[in-house]
Amino acid sequence: MLNKTLAGLVLGAGVAFACAQASALTIGFSQIGSESGWRTSETASIKAEAEKRGIDLKFSDAQQKQENQIKALRSFIAQGVDGILLAPVVETGWDQVLKEAKDAKIPVVLVDRGVAADPSLYLTKVASDFAEEGSLAASWLAAHTNGKCDIVELQGTVGSSAAIDRKKGFEAVVSNFPNMKIIRSQSGDFTRAGGKEVMESFLKAENGGKSICALYAHNDDMALGAIQAIKEAGLKPGKDITIISIDGVPDIFKAMADGETNATIELNPHLGGPSFDAINAAKEGKEVPKWIKANGPLYLPDTAAAEYAKRTAK
Ligand code: GZL
């Protein structure tokens, strides 16, 4: 009896080891950088998910430069990785390197942002619908201001799908309200420093901010920078100027609980699971949809303190 049990254990361990080996993928991950709180959460989440799955993740931080991402992808291809995750900093300029990955039969999953390339050149996109986020932000603002508001807009990184589509979705709704207008719009590059700097110029140009009804920021980090600028201009953010942004990072819930901002739309940073599942499915010859969508809800001050506590609990 004992021998049989032992044999069973050895066999079981062998099978488990073989399965682990079979699924021990090597994945290359080209990340944009660390420009925002959301980006660092996304990176941490994807690394943790890879570790949990026993995936050998080759991580490359592009420091916001597309040429570094293209270099990283070519290195992953040369290493013969099983799959590639790419968070494309901008929409254009990817066709050639995506073709090289396709020719090498390495599936590419776009995480978090999209590309303006033939969809046959990548396996899938795991990202939210940025246009929907923009429309949701504008619909909330229209209701909050009874459809009468002069708006300043802090755009994300120029040429990024997130900035392009968040702008498009917001404008599509605002165009239905004759008394709502975007009076100034400029990129703050998704950073706090960028948001503060551009908001300072908006305030100076708009009578110290007195003619600004609201700020729409494409991400929370720019909104948090703008809040600093609004306070330094002697105005009350969240009261004198209504603010809505996107990401749902912990600090925005703190600011909301303090009455300094009015709304945020959550962006899911946990994109590793669906991305790795898509690569596994492709390896098993299964069909994978071209877009795996992950949209988040809108949050308002009434739940901000609880949300902050939840996101910062140790
Ligand atoms: C959107 C993502 C954006 C975030 C920013 O999916 O690409 O980039 O909203 C980040 O915080 O910089």
Short mmCIF file of C-alpha atoms and ligand atoms in Angstrom, two decimals:
data_model
loop_
_atom_site.label_atom_id
_atom_site.label_comp_id
_atom_site.label_asym_id
_atom_site.label_seq_id
_atom_site.Cartn_x
_atom_site.Cartn_y
_atom_site.Cartn_z
CA MET A 1 0.00 0.00 0.00
CA LEU A 2 2.72 2.39 1.03
CA ASN A 3 4.65 1.74 -2.22
CA LYS A 4 1.55 2.42 -4.32
CA THR A 5 0.93 5.70 -2.46
CA LEU A 6 4.55 6.71 -2.94
CA ALA A 7 4.36 5.85 -6.66
CA GLY A 8 1.16 7.85 -6.91
CA LEU A 9 2.84 10.83 -5.25
CA VAL A 10 5.88 10.64 -7.52
CA LEU A 11 3.69 10.34 -10.61
CA GLY A 12 1.48 13.20 -9.44
CA ALA A 13 4.49 15.40 -8.81
CA GLY A 14 5.86 14.52 -12.22
CA VAL A 15 2.60 15.47 -13.95
CA ALA A 16 2.35 18.68 -11.94
CA PHE A 17 5.95 19.55 -12.83
CA ALA A 18 5.30 18.81 -16.51
CA CYS A 19 2.18 21.01 -16.46
CA ALA A 20 4.08 23.75 -14.69
CA GLN A 21 6.87 23.46 -17.26
CA ALA A 22 4.40 23.46 -20.16
CA SER A 23 2.66 26.57 -18.91
CA ALA A 24 5.90 28.31 -17.78
CA LEU A 25 5.70 30.96 -20.46
CA THR A 26 8.32 33.60 -21.20
CA ILE A 27 6.57 36.90 -21.94
CA GLY A 28 8.10 40.22 -22.95
CA PHE A 29 6.37 43.31 -21.53
CA SER A 30 7.13 46.73 -23.05
CA GLN A 31 5.73 49.30 -20.61
CA ILE A 32 5.46 53.03 -21.41
CA GLY A 33 7.10 54.31 -18.23
CA SER A 34 5.97 55.52 -14.82
CA GLU A 35 4.31 58.85 -15.64
CA SER A 36 1.32 58.43 -13.35
CA GLY A 37 0.11 56.67 -10.24
CA TRP A 38 -2.13 54.57 -12.42
CA ARG A 39 0.79 53.44 -14.60
CA THR A 40 2.84 52.28 -11.62
CA SER A 41 -0.18 50.36 -10.28
CA GLU A 42 -0.65 48.71 -13.65
CA THR A 43 3.03 47.68 -13.79
CA ALA A 44 2.94 46.27 -10.25
CA SER A 45 -0.27 44.37 -10.96
CA ILE A 46 0.99 42.79 -14.17
CA LYS A 47 4.29 41.78 -12.54
CA ALA A 48 2.42 40.24 -9.59
CA GLU A 49 0.09 38.33 -11.90
CA ALA A 50 3.07 36.97 -13.89
CA GLU A 51 4.75 35.84 -10.67
CA LYS A 52 1.53 34.17 -9.49
CA ARG A 53 1.34 32.24 -12.76
CA GLY A 54 5.02 31.27 -12.84
CA ILE A 55 5.52 33.33 -15.99
CA ASP A 56 9.06 34.51 -16.75
CA LEU A 57 8.31 38.21 -17.45
CA LYS A 58 10.97 40.19 -19.32
CA PHE A 59 10.13 43.78 -18.33
CA SER A 60 11.23 46.89 -20.25
CA ASP A 61 10.45 50.51 -19.17
CA ALA A 62 10.50 52.75 -22.26
CA GLN A 63 10.72 56.06 -20.35
CA GLN A 64 7.87 57.38 -22.56
CA LYS A 65 9.87 56.84 -25.79
CA GLN A 66 8.41 54.84 -28.68
CA GLU A 67 11.88 54.04 -30.05
CA ASN A 68 12.70 52.29 -26.77
CA GLN A 69 9.51 50.23 -27.08
CA ILE A 70 10.36 49.21 -30.63
CA LYS A 71 13.89 48.23 -29.51
CA ALA A 72 12.44 46.17 -26.67
CA LEU A 73 10.03 44.37 -28.99
CA ARG A 74 12.89 43.48 -31.36
CA SER A 75 14.86 42.12 -28.42
CA PHE A 76 11.88 40.01 -27.27
CA ILE A 77 11.50 38.67 -30.81
CA ALA A 78 15.23 37.81 -30.95
CA GLN A 79 14.88 35.99 -27.61
CA GLY A 80 12.00 33.96 -29.05
CA VAL A 81 9.55 34.78 -26.25
CA ASP A 82 6.18 33.01 -26.15
CA GLY A 83 4.23 36.26 -26.24
CA ILE A 84 4.53 40.05 -25.96
CA LEU A 85 2.56 42.60 -23.95
CA LEU A 86 2.80 46.10 -25.41
CA ALA A 87 1.39 49.28 -23.83
CA PRO A 88 1.84 51.55 -26.88
CA VAL A 89 2.78 55.10 -25.89
CA VAL A 90 1.24 56.48 -29.09
CA GLU A 91 -1.11 55.07 -31.75
CA THR A 92 1.05 55.22 -34.87
CA GLY A 93 4.43 53.82 -36.01
CA TRP A 94 4.00 50.15 -35.01
CA ASP A 95 3.23 48.35 -38.28
CA GLN A 96 6.78 47.22 -39.12
CA VAL A 97 7.70 45.82 -35.69
CA LEU A 98 4.27 44.20 -35.27
CA LYS A 99 4.80 42.51 -38.63
CA GLU A 100 8.19 41.22 -37.45
CA ALA A 101 6.50 39.72 -34.36
CA LYS A 102 3.78 38.18 -36.50
CA ASP A 103 6.37 36.69 -38.90
CA ALA A 104 8.11 35.21 -35.83
CA LYS A 105 4.72 33.76 -34.77
CA ILE A 106 4.83 35.65 -31.45
CA PRO A 107 1.36 36.88 -30.35
CA VAL A 108 1.25 40.55 -29.28
CA VAL A 109 -1.34 41.73 -26.74
CA LEU A 110 -1.92 45.49 -26.58
CA VAL A 111 -2.46 46.39 -22.92
CA ASP A 112 -4.20 49.59 -21.86
CA ARG A 113 -3.83 51.56 -25.11
CA GLY A 114 -4.44 50.88 -28.81
CA VAL A 115 -2.57 51.27 -32.08
CA ALA A 116 -3.62 52.55 -35.52
CA ALA A 117 -2.46 49.34 -37.25
CA ASP A 118 -4.20 46.48 -39.01
CA PRO A 119 -5.82 44.32 -36.26
CA SER A 120 -4.31 41.23 -37.94
CA LEU A 121 -0.95 42.45 -36.63
CA TYR A 122 -1.85 41.87 -32.97
CA LEU A 123 -3.72 39.17 -31.03
CA THR A 124 -6.02 41.43 -28.99
CA LYS A 125 -6.31 44.74 -27.12
CA VAL A 126 -7.02 44.60 -23.37
CA ALA A 127 -8.17 48.15 -22.64
CA SER A 128 -11.09 50.28 -21.59
CA ASP A 129 -13.20 52.21 -24.07
CA PHE A 130 -11.67 55.68 -23.75
CA ALA A 131 -14.40 57.35 -25.83
CA GLU A 132 -16.99 55.91 -23.44
CA GLU A 133 -15.01 57.33 -20.50
CA GLY A 134 -14.97 60.77 -22.17
CA SER A 135 -18.70 60.63 -22.87
CA LEU A 136 -19.47 59.55 -19.30
CA ALA A 137 -17.39 62.45 -17.97
CA ALA A 138 -19.20 64.97 -20.19
CA SER A 139 -22.65 63.55 -19.37
CA TRP A 140 -21.94 63.85 -15.65
CA LEU A 141 -20.63 67.42 -16.07
CA ALA A 142 -23.63 68.45 -18.16
CA ALA A 143 -26.00 67.19 -15.47
CA HIS A 144 -23.90 68.75 -12.69
CA THR A 145 -23.86 72.18 -14.37
CA ASN A 146 -27.32 72.08 -15.96
CA GLY A 147 -25.70 72.14 -19.39
CA LYS A 148 -24.05 75.54 -18.91
CA CYS A 149 -20.27 75.50 -18.45
CA ASP A 150 -17.05 76.94 -19.89
CA ILE A 151 -14.59 74.06 -19.63
CA VAL A 152 -10.80 73.80 -19.69
CA GLU A 153 -9.34 70.44 -20.71
CA LEU A 154 -6.04 68.81 -19.72
CA GLN A 155 -5.30 66.29 -22.45
CA GLY A 156 -3.13 63.20 -22.01
CA THR A 157 -0.01 62.36 -24.00
CA VAL A 158 -0.26 63.78 -27.52
CA GLY A 159 -0.97 61.01 -30.04
CA SER A 160 -1.93 58.41 -27.45
CA SER A 161 -5.17 56.50 -28.01
CA ALA A 162 -6.24 57.39 -24.47
CA ALA A 163 -5.97 61.13 -25.12
CA ILE A 164 -7.42 61.01 -28.63
CA ASP A 165 -10.49 59.01 -27.65
CA ARG A 166 -11.14 60.59 -24.26
CA LYS A 167 -11.25 63.94 -26.07
CA LYS A 168 -13.46 62.55 -28.85
CA GLY A 169 -15.96 61.00 -26.45
CA PHE A 170 -16.16 64.12 -24.28
CA GLU A 171 -16.68 66.46 -27.26
CA ALA A 172 -19.35 64.20 -28.75
CA VAL A 173 -21.54 64.81 -25.68
CA VAL A 174 -20.62 68.47 -25.12
CA SER A 175 -21.65 69.24 -28.72
CA ASN A 176 -25.25 68.50 -27.69
CA PHE A 177 -25.24 71.38 -25.19
CA PRO A 178 -25.16 74.88 -26.79
CA ASN A 179 -24.13 76.46 -23.48
CA MET A 180 -21.23 74.08 -22.82
CA LYS A 181 -17.90 74.93 -24.42
CA ILE A 182 -14.27 73.83 -24.16
CA ILE A 183 -12.56 77.22 -23.95
CA ARG A 184 -8.98 75.95 -23.57
CA SER A 185 -7.40 72.55 -24.19
CA GLN A 186 -3.75 71.48 -23.92
CA SER A 187 -1.70 68.37 -23.11
CA GLY A 188 -0.29 67.91 -19.61
CA ASP A 189 1.21 64.58 -20.73
CA PHE A 190 -0.63 62.59 -18.03
CA THR A 191 1.70 63.90 -15.29
CA ARG A 192 1.03 65.94 -12.12
CA ALA A 193 3.74 68.43 -13.06
CA GLY A 194 2.27 68.81 -16.53
CA GLY A 195 -1.23 69.27 -15.17
CA LYS A 196 -0.08 71.93 -12.70
CA GLU A 197 1.93 73.86 -15.29
CA VAL A 198 -0.82 73.92 -17.93
CA MET A 199 -3.53 74.75 -15.38
CA GLU A 200 -1.43 77.72 -14.22
CA SER A 201 -1.44 79.02 -17.80
CA PHE A 202 -5.21 78.47 -18.11
CA LEU A 203 -5.82 80.39 -14.87
CA LYS A 204 -3.62 83.29 -16.01
CA ALA A 205 -5.35 83.41 -19.41
CA GLU A 206 -8.85 83.19 -17.95
CA ASN A 207 -9.08 86.13 -15.59
CA GLY A 208 -7.39 84.29 -12.71
CA GLY A 209 -9.78 81.37 -13.23
CA LYS A 210 -12.95 83.38 -12.59
CA SER A 211 -14.28 82.55 -16.08
CA ILE A 212 -13.59 78.81 -15.74
CA CYS A 213 -16.58 76.69 -14.73
CA ALA A 214 -14.93 73.24 -14.87
CA LEU A 215 -11.80 71.24 -15.56
CA TYR A 216 -11.88 67.95 -17.47
CA ALA A 217 -8.55 66.13 -16.99
CA HIS A 218 -7.80 62.97 -18.97
CA ASN A 219 -6.25 61.46 -15.85
CA ASP A 220 -6.26 61.95 -12.08
CA ASP A 221 -2.56 62.85 -11.87
CA MET A 222 -3.04 65.93 -14.06
CA ALA A 223 -6.13 66.84 -12.03
CA LEU A 224 -4.11 66.59 -8.79
CA GLY A 225 -1.47 68.90 -10.27
CA ALA A 226 -4.20 71.31 -11.38
CA ILE A 227 -5.75 71.30 -7.89
CA GLN A 228 -2.41 72.62 -6.57
CA ALA A 229 -2.41 75.39 -9.19
CA ILE A 230 -6.03 76.35 -8.45
CA LYS A 231 -5.30 76.60 -4.72
CA GLU A 232 -2.16 78.69 -5.36
CA ALA A 233 -4.34 81.04 -7.45
CA GLY A 234 -6.51 81.58 -4.39
CA LEU A 235 -9.50 79.60 -5.65
CA LYS A 236 -11.25 76.56 -4.16
CA PRO A 237 -10.88 73.46 -6.39
CA GLY A 238 -14.06 71.39 -6.41
CA LYS A 239 -16.13 74.48 -5.55
CA ASP A 240 -15.03 77.52 -7.62
CA ILE A 241 -13.96 75.12 -10.40
CA THR A 242 -15.71 71.76 -10.80
CA ILE A 243 -13.27 68.94 -11.59
CA ILE A 244 -13.70 65.54 -13.21
CA SER A 245 -10.90 63.15 -14.19
CA ILE A 246 -10.21 59.49 -14.99
CA ASP A 247 -8.19 56.64 -13.40
CA GLY A 248 -9.49 56.28 -9.84
CA VAL A 249 -6.06 56.39 -8.16
CA PRO A 250 -6.09 56.49 -4.33
CA ASP A 251 -4.98 60.14 -4.09
CA ILE A 252 -7.97 61.34 -6.13
CA PHE A 253 -10.32 59.78 -3.58
CA LYS A 254 -8.44 61.63 -0.81
CA ALA A 255 -8.84 64.90 -2.70
CA MET A 256 -12.52 64.14 -3.29
CA ALA A 257 -13.09 63.39 0.39
CA ASP A 258 -11.42 66.73 1.14
CA GLY A 259 -13.87 68.49 -1.21
CA GLU A 260 -11.16 69.40 -3.73
CA THR A 261 -12.44 67.44 -6.72
CA ASN A 262 -15.88 66.22 -7.78
CA ALA A 263 -15.75 62.97 -9.77
CA THR A 264 -13.46 60.30 -11.16
CA ILE A 265 -13.98 57.37 -13.50
CA GLU A 266 -12.09 54.26 -12.49
CA LEU A 267 -9.63 52.66 -14.88
CA ASN A 268 -8.84 49.03 -14.11
CA PRO A 269 -5.03 48.56 -13.72
CA HIS A 270 -5.32 44.76 -13.36
CA LEU A 271 -4.81 43.91 -17.03
CA GLY A 272 -2.28 41.08 -16.60
CA GLY A 273 -4.79 38.30 -16.07
CA PRO A 274 -6.84 38.84 -19.25
CA SER A 275 -3.61 39.46 -21.23
CA PHE A 276 -1.95 36.21 -20.13
CA ASP A 277 -5.22 34.30 -20.60
CA ALA A 278 -5.40 35.58 -24.18
CA ILE A 279 -1.87 34.35 -24.92
CA ASN A 280 -2.68 30.95 -23.40
CA ALA A 281 -5.88 30.75 -25.45
CA ALA A 282 -3.98 31.59 -28.64
CA LYS A 283 -1.44 28.87 -27.85
CA GLU A 284 -4.31 26.41 -27.49
CA GLY A 285 -5.63 27.49 -30.89
CA LYS A 286 -8.72 29.12 -29.37
CA GLU A 287 -10.44 32.20 -30.84
CA VAL A 288 -9.56 35.47 -29.03
CA PRO A 289 -11.69 38.63 -29.48
CA LYS A 290 -9.83 41.63 -30.89
CA TRP A 291 -10.84 43.82 -27.95
CA ILE A 292 -11.20 42.69 -24.34
CA LYS A 293 -12.89 45.70 -22.74
CA ALA A 294 -12.54 46.72 -19.10
CA ASN A 295 -14.53 49.88 -18.29
CA GLY A 296 -14.90 51.23 -14.76
CA PRO A 297 -17.61 53.10 -12.86
CA LEU A 298 -17.88 56.80 -11.98
CA TYR A 299 -17.22 57.72 -8.34
CA LEU A 300 -18.55 60.75 -6.47
CA PRO A 301 -17.70 62.37 -3.09
CA ASP A 302 -20.35 60.41 -1.16
CA THR A 303 -18.21 57.25 -1.29
CA ALA A 304 -14.76 58.84 -1.61
CA ALA A 305 -13.58 58.38 1.98
CA ALA A 306 -14.55 54.70 1.98
CA GLU A 307 -12.96 54.15 -1.43
CA TYR A 308 -9.74 55.82 -0.24
CA ALA A 309 -9.65 53.62 2.85
CA LYS A 310 -10.25 50.51 0.74
CA ARG A 311 -7.46 51.36 -1.72
CA THR A 312 -4.90 52.23 0.91
CA ALA A 313 -5.65 49.44 3.40
CA LYS A 314 -2.42 47.60 4.30
C1 GZL B 1 -5.24 54.93 -20.03
C2 GZL B 1 -3.78 55.03 -19.72
C3 GZL B 1 -3.44 56.40 -19.22
C4 GZL B 1 -3.93 56.67 -17.82
C5 GZL B 1 -2.85 57.57 -17.33
O1 GZL B 1 -5.55 53.60 -20.27
O2 GZL B 1 -3.06 54.78 -20.90
O3 GZL B 1 -2.04 56.50 -19.21
O4 GZL B 1 -5.20 57.26 -17.77
C6 GZL B 1 -1.62 56.88 -17.90
O5 GZL B 1 -2.77 57.70 -15.94
O6 GZL B 1 -0.55 57.74 -17.95
#
